[in-house]
PDB file of C-alpha atoms in Angstrom:
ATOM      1  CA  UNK A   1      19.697 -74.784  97.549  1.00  0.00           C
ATOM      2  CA  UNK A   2      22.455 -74.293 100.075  1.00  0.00           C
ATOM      3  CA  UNK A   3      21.971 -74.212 103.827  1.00  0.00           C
ATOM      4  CA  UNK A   4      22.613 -70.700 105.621  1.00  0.00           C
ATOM      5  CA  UNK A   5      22.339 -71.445 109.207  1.00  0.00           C
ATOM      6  CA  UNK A   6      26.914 -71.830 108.864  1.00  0.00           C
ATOM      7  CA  UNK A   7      26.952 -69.061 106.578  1.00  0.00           C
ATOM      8  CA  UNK A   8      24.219 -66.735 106.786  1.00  0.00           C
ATOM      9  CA  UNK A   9      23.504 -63.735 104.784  1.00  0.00           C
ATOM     10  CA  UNK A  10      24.315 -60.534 107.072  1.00  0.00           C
ATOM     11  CA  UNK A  11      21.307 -57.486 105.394  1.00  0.00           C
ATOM     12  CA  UNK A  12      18.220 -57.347 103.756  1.00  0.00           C
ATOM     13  CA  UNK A  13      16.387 -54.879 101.318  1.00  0.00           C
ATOM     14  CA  UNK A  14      13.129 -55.051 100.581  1.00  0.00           C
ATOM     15  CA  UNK A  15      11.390 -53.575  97.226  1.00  0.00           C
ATOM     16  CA  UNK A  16       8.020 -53.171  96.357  1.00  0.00           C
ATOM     17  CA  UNK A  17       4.695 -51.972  97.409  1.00  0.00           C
ATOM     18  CA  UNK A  18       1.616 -52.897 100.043  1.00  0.00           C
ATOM     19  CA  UNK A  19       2.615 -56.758 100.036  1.00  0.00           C
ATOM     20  CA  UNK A  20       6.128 -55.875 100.689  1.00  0.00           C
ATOM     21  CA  UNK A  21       5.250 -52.910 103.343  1.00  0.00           C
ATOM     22  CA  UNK A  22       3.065 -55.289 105.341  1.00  0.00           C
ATOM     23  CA  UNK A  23      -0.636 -54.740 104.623  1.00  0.00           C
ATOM     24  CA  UNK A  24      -3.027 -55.998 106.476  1.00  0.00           C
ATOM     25  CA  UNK A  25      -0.591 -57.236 109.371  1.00  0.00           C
ATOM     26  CA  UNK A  26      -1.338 -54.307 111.680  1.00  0.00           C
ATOM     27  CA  UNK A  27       0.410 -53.589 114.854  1.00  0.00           C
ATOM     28  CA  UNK A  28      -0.840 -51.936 118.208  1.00  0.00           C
ATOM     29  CA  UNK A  29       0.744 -48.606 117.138  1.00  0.00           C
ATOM     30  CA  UNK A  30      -0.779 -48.161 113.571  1.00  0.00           C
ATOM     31  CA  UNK A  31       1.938 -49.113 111.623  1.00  0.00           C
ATOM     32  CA  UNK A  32       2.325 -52.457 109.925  1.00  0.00           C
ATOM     33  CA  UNK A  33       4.732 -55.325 110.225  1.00  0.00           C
ATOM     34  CA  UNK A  34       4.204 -57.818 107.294  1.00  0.00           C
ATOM     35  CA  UNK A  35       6.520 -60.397 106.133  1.00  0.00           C
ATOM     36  CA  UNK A  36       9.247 -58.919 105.184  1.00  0.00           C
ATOM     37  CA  UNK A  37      10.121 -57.217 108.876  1.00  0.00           C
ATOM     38  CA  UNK A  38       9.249 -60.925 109.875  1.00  0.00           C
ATOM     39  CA  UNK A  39      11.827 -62.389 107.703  1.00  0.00           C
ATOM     40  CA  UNK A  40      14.395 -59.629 108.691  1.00  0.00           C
ATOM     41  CA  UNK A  41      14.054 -60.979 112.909  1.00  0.00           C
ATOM     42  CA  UNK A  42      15.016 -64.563 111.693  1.00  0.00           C
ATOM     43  CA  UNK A  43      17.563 -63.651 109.527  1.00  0.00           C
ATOM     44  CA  UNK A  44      19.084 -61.231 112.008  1.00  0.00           C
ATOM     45  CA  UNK A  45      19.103 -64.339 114.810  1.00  0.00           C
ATOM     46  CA  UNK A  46      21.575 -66.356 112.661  1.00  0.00           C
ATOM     47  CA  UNK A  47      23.859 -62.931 111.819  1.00  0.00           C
ATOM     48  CA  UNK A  48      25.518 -60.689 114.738  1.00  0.00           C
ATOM     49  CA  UNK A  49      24.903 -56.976 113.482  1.00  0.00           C
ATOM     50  CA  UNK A  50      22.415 -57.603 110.653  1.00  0.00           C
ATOM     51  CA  UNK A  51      21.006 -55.087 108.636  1.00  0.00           C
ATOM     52  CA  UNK A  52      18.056 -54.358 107.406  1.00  0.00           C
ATOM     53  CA  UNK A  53      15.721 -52.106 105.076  1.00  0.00           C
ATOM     54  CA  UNK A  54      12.347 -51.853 103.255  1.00  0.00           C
ATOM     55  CA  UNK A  55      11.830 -49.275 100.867  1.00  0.00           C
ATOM     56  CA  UNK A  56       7.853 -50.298  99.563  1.00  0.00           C
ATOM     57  CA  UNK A  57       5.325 -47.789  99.781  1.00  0.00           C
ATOM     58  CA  UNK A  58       1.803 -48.927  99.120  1.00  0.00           C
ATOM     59  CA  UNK A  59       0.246 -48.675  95.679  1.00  0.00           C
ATOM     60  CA  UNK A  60       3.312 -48.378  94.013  1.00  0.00           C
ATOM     61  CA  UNK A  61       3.327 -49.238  90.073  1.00  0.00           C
ATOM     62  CA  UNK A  62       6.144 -50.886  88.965  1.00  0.00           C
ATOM     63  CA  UNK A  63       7.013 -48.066  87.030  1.00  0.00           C
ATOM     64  CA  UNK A  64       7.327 -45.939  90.181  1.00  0.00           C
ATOM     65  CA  UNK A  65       9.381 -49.002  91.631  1.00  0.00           C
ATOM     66  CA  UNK A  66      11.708 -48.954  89.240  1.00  0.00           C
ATOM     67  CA  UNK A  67      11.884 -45.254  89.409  1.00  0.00           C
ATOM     68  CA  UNK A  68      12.215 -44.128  93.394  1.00  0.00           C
ATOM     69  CA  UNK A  69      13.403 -47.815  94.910  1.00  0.00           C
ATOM     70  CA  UNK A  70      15.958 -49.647  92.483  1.00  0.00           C
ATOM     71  CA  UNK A  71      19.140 -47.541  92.582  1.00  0.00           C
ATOM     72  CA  UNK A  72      18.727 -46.787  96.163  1.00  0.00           C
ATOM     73  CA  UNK A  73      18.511 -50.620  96.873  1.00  0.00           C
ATOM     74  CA  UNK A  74      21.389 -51.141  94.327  1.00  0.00           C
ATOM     75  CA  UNK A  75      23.691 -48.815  95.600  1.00  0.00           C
ATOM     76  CA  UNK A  76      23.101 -50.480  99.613  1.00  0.00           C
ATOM     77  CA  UNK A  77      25.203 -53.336  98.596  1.00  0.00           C
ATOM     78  CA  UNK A  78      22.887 -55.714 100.529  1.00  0.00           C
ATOM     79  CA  UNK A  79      23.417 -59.448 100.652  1.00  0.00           C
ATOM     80  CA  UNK A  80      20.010 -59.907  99.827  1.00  0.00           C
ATOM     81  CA  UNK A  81      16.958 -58.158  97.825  1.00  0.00           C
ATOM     82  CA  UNK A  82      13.662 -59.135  97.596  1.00  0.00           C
ATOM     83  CA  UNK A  83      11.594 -57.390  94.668  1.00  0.00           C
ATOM     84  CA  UNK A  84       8.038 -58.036  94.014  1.00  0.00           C
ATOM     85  CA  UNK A  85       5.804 -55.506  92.058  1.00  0.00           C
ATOM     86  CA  UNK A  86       3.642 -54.992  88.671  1.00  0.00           C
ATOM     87  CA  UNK A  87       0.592 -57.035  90.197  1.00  0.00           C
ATOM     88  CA  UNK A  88      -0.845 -53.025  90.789  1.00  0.00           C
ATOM     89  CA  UNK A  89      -0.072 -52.461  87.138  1.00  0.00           C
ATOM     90  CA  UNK A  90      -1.967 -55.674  86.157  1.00  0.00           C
ATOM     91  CA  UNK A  91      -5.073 -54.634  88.436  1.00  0.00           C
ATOM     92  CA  UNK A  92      -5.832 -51.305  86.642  1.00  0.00           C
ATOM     93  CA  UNK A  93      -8.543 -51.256  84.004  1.00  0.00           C
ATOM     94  CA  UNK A  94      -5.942 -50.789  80.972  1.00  0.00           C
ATOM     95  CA  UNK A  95      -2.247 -52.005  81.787  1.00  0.00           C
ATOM     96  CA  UNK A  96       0.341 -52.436  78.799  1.00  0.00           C
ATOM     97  CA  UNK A  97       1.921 -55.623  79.476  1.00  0.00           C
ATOM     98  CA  UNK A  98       4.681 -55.139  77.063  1.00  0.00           C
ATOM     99  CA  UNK A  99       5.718 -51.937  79.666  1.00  0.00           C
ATOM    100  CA  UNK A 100       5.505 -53.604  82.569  1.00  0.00           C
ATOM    101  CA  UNK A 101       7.275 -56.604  81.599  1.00  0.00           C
ATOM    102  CA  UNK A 102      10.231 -54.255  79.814  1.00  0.00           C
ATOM    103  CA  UNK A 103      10.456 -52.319  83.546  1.00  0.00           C
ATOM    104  CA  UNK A 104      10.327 -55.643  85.736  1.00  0.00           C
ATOM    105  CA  UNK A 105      13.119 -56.379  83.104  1.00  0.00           C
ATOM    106  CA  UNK A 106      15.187 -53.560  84.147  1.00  0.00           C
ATOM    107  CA  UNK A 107      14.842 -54.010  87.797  1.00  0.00           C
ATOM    108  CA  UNK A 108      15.869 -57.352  87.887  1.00  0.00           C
ATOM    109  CA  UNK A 109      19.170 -56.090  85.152  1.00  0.00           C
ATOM    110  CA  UNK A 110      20.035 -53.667  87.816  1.00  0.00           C
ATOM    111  CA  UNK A 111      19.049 -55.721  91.290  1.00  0.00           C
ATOM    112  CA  UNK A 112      21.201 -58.655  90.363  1.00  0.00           C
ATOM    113  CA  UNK A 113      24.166 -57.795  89.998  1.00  0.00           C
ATOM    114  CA  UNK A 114      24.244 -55.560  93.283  1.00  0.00           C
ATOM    115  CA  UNK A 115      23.242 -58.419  95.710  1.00  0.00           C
ATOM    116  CA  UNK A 116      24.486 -61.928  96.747  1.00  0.00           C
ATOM    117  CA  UNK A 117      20.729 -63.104  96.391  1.00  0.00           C
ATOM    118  CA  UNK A 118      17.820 -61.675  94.390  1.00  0.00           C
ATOM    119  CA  UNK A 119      14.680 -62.773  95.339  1.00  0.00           C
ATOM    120  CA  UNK A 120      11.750 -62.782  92.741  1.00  0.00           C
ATOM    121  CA  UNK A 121       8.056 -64.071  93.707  1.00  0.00           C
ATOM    122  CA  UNK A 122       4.802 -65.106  92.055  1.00  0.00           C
ATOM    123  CA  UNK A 123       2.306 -63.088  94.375  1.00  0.00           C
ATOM    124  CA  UNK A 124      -0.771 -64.944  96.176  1.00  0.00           C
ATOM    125  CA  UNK A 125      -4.057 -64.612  94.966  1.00  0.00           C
ATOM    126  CA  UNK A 126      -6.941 -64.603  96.677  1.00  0.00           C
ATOM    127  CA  UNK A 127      -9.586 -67.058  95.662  1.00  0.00           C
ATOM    128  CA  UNK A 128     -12.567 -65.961  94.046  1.00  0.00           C
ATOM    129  CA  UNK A 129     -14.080 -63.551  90.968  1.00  0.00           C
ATOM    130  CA  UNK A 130     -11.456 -60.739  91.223  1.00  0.00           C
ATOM    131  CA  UNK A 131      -8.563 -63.319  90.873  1.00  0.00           C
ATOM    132  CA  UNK A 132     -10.580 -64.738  87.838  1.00  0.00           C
ATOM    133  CA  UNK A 133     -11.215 -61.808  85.751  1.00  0.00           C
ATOM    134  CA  UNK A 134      -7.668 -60.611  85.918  1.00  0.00           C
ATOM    135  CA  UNK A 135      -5.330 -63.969  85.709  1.00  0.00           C
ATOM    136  CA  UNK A 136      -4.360 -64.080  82.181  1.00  0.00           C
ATOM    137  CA  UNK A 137      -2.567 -60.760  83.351  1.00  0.00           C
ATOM    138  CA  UNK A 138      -1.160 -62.392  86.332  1.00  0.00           C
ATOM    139  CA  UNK A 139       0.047 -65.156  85.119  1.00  0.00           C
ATOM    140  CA  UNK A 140       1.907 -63.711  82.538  1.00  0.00           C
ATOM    141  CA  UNK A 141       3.270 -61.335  84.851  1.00  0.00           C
ATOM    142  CA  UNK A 142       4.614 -64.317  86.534  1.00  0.00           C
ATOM    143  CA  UNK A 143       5.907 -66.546  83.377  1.00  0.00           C
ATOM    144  CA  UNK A 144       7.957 -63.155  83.075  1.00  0.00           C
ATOM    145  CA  UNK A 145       9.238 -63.438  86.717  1.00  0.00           C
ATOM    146  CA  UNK A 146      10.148 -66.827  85.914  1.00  0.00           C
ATOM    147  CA  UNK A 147      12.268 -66.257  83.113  1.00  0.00           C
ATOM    148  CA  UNK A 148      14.083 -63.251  84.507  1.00  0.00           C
ATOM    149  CA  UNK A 149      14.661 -65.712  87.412  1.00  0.00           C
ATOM    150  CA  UNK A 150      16.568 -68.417  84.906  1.00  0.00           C
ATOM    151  CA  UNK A 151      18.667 -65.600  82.916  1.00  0.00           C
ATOM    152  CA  UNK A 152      19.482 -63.474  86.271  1.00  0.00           C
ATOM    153  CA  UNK A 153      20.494 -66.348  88.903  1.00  0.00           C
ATOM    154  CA  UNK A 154      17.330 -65.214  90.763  1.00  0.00           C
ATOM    155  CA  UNK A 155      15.409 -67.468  92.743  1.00  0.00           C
ATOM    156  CA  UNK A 156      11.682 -67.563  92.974  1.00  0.00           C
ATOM    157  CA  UNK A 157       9.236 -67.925  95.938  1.00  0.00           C
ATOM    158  CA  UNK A 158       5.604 -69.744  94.215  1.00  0.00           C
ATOM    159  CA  UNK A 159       3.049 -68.183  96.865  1.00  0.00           C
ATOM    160  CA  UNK A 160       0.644 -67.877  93.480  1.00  0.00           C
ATOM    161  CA  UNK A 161       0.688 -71.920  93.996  1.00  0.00           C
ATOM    162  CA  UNK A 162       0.438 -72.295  97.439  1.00  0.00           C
ATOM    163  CA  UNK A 163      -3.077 -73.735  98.464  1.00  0.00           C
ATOM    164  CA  UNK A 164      -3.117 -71.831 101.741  1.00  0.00           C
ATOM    165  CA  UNK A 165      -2.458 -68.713 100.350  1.00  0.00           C
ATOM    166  CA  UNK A 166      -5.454 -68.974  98.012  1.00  0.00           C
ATOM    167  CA  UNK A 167      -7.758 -68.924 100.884  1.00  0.00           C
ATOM    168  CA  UNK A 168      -9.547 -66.075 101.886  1.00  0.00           C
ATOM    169  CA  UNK A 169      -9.512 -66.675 105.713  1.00  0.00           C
ATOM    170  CA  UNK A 170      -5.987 -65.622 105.269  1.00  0.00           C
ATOM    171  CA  UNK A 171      -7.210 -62.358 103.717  1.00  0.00           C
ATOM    172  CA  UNK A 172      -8.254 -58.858 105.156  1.00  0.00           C
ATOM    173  CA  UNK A 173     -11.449 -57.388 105.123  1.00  0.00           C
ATOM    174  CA  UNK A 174      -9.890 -55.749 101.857  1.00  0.00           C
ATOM    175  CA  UNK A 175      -9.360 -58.840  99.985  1.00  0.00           C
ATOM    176  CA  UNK A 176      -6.473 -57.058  98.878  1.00  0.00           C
ATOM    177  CA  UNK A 177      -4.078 -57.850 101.582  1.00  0.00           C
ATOM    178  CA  UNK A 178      -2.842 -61.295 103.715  1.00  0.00           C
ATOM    179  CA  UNK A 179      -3.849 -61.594 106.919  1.00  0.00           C
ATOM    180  CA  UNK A 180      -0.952 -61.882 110.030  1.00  0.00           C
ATOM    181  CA  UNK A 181      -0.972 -65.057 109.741  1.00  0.00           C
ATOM    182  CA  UNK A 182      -0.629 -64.978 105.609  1.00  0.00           C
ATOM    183  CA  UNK A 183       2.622 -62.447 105.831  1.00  0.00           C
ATOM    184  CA  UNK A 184       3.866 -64.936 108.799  1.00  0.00           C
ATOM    185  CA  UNK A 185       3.439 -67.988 105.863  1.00  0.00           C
ATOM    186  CA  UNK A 186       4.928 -65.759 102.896  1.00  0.00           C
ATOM    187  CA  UNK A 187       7.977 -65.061 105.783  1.00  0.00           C
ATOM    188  CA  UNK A 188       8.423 -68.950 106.249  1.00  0.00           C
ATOM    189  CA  UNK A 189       8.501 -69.374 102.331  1.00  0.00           C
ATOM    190  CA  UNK A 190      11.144 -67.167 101.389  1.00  0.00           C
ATOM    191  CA  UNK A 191      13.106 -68.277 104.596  1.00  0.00           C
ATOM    192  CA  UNK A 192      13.139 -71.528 103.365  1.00  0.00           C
ATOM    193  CA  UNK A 193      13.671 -70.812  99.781  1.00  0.00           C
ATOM    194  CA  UNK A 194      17.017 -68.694 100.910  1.00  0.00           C
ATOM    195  CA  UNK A 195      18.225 -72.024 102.284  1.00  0.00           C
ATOM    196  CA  UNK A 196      17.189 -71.763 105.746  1.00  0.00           C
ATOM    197  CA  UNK A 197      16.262 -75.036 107.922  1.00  0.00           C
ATOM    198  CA  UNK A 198      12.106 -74.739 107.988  1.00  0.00           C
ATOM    199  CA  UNK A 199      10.397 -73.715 110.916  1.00  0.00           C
ATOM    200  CA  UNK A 200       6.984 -74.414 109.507  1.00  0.00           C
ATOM    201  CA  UNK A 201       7.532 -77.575 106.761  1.00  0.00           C
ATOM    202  CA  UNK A 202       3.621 -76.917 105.645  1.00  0.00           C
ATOM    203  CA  UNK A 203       3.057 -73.365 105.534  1.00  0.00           C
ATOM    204  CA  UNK A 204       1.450 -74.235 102.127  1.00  0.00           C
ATOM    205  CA  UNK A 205      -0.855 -76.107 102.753  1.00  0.00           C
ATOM    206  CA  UNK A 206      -4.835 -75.191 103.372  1.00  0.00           C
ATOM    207  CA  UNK A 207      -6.033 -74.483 106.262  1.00  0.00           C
ATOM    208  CA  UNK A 208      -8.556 -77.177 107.946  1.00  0.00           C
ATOM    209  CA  UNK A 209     -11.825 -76.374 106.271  1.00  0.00           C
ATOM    210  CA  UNK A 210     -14.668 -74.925 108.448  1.00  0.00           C
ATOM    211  CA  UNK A 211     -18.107 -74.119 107.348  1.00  0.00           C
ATOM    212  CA  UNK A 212     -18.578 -71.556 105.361  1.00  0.00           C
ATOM    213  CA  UNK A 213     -20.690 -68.129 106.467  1.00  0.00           C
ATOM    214  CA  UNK A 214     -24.493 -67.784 106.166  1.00  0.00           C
ATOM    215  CA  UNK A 215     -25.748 -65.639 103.164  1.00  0.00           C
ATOM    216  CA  UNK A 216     -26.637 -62.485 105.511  1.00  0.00           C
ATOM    217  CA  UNK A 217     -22.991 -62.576 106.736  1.00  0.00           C
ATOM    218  CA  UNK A 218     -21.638 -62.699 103.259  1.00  0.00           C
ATOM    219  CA  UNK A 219     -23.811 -59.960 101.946  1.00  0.00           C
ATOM    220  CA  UNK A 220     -23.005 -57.861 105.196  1.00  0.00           C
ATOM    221  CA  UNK A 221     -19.069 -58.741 104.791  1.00  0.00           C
ATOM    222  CA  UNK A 222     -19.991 -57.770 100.963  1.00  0.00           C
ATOM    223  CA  UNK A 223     -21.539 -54.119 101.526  1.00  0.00           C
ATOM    224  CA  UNK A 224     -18.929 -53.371 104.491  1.00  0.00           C
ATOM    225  CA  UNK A 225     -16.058 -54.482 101.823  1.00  0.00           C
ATOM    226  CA  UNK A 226     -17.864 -52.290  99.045  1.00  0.00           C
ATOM    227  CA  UNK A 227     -18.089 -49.157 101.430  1.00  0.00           C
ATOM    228  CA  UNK A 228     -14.527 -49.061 102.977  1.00  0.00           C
ATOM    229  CA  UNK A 229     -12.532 -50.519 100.572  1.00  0.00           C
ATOM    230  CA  UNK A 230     -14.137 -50.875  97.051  1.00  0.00           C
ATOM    231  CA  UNK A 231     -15.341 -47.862  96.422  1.00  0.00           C
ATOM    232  CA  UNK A 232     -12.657 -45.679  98.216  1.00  0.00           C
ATOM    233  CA  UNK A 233     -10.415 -47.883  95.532  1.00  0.00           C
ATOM    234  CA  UNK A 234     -11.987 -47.245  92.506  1.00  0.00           C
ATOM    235  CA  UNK A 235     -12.002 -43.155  93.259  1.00  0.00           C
ATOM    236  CA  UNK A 236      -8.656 -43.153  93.898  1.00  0.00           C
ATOM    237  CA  UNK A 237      -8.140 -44.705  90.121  1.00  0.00           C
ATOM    238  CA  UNK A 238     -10.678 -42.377  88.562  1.00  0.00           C
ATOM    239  CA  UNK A 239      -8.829 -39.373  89.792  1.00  0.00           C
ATOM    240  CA  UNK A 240      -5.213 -40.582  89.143  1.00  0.00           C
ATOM    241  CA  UNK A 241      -4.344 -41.067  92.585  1.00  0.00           C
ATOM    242  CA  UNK A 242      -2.382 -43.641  95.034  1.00  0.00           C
ATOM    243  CA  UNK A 243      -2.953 -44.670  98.676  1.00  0.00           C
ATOM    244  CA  UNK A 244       0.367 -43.981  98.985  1.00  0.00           C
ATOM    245  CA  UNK A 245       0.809 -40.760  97.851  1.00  0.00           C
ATOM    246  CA  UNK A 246       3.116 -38.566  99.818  1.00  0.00           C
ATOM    247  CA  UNK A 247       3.900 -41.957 101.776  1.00  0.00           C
ATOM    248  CA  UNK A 248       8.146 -42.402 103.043  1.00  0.00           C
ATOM    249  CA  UNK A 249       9.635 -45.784 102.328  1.00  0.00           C
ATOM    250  CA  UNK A 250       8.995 -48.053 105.318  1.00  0.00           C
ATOM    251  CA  UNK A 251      12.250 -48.299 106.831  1.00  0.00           C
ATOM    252  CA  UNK A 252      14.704 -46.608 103.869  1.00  0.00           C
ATOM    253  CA  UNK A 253      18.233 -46.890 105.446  1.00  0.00           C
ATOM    254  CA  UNK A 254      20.063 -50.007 105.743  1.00  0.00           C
ATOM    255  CA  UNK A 255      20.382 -49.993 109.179  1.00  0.00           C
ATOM    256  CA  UNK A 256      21.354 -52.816 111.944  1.00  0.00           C
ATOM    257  CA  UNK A 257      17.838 -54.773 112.680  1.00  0.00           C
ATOM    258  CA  UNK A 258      17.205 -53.587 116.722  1.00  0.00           C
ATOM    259  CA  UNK A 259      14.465 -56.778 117.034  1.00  0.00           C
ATOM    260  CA  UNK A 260      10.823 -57.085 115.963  1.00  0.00           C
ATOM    261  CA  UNK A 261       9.425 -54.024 114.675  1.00  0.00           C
ATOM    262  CA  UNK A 262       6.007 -55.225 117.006  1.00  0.00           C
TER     263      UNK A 262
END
């Protein structure tokens, strides 16, 4: 891995969905910040005029990825591209694996050739029965990532093996989405793996451990979770629809990076 502190990489795009967009890291104004804007600041310290864009729009399916966000990124020119999605495709009751392996497959033929520096990940997962049930899926969403990595020149950011990131003090009330301080560990992981000197050396590892809550905080946390997140979730898939739907890209132009977006 090469050090770009003498040489650093002048724009950023970043594809994908609600990880990539910045969900749960919510800012004073209603919008959300999330790792990838964090990423963009420190990149944008070490390069005079950087630029920067994020074209993720929550619940995107990779095939909708591949469909509205690849050939804009590819045609930017960027230095580098981040591109993480299919985890929503792997969620869903039924999800053909073949499919979404075959489109992650034709992102990453398109991305890599466009950019100095594609940028693959194996997504977090939150600890617990959700994670279970669906892991066989995840993980060979990720042996997929891996590969495309070795055959592309792609590098890969591990956040599914990250200790910290399992933990669900560093999720949202969701327990879909990282916490600020989760997207500001994801930020300090692909800094590092794009050959930056750290700023945090343990960002994976687990937080201190604390006791855990009382069984009538759990099953309040439980029925809050069920009423303002579960169920809203699992209408939106009965009826074919998307919490983003209708949703612009984040930030879509490649534009120079003005400072934090807080």
């Amino acid at each position: 891995m090469q050090t770009n502190t003498t040489s650093p990489y002048s724009s950023l795009v970043a594809v994908g969905d609600s990880f990539t967009e910045g969900m749960s890291d919510l800012l004073p104004d209603g919008t959300y910040r999330g790792w990838a804007d964090l990423l963009a600041g420190r990149m944008a310290a070490h390069a005079p005029g950087f630029r920067y864009a994020n074209l993720a729009v929550r619940g995107k399916l990779i095939a909708q990825i591949v469909e509205e966000q690849v050939a804009v990124a590819a045609a930017m020119g960027a230095d580098v591209i981040t591109l993480v999605g299919g985890l929503n495709d792997t969620l869903r009751p039924k999800c053909d694996m073949g499919r979404v392996r075959a489109l992650l497959t034709e992102a990453v033929e398109r991305l890599a050739p466009s950019c100095r520096q594609l940028v693959l990940m194996r997504s977090p997962g939150r600890q617990g029965p959700v994670l279970e049930r669906f892991r066989p899926r995840m993980e060979e969403l990720f042996a997929c990532v891996d590969d495309l990595a070795a055959r592309h020149g792609a590098v890969v950011v591990d956040l599914y093996g990250a200790p910290s990131l399992g933990d669900p003090r560093l999720w949202d009330v969701d327990r879909l989405h990282l916490t600020p301080e989760g997207h500001r560990r994801v930020a300090e992981a692909v800094w590092q793996t794009l050959g930056y000197d750290p700023e945090d050396t343990e960002w994976h590892t687990p937080m201190p451990a604390s006791l855990p809550p009382g069984w009538l905080t759990r099953r309040v946390a439980d029925a809050r979770f069920a009423r303002q997140h579960l169920l809203p979730w699992i209408g939106r898939r009965l009826t074919g629809r998307s919490s983003g739907d209708g949703l612009p890209p984040k930030r879509p132009d490649l534009l120079p990076y003005e400072g934090p977006l807080a």
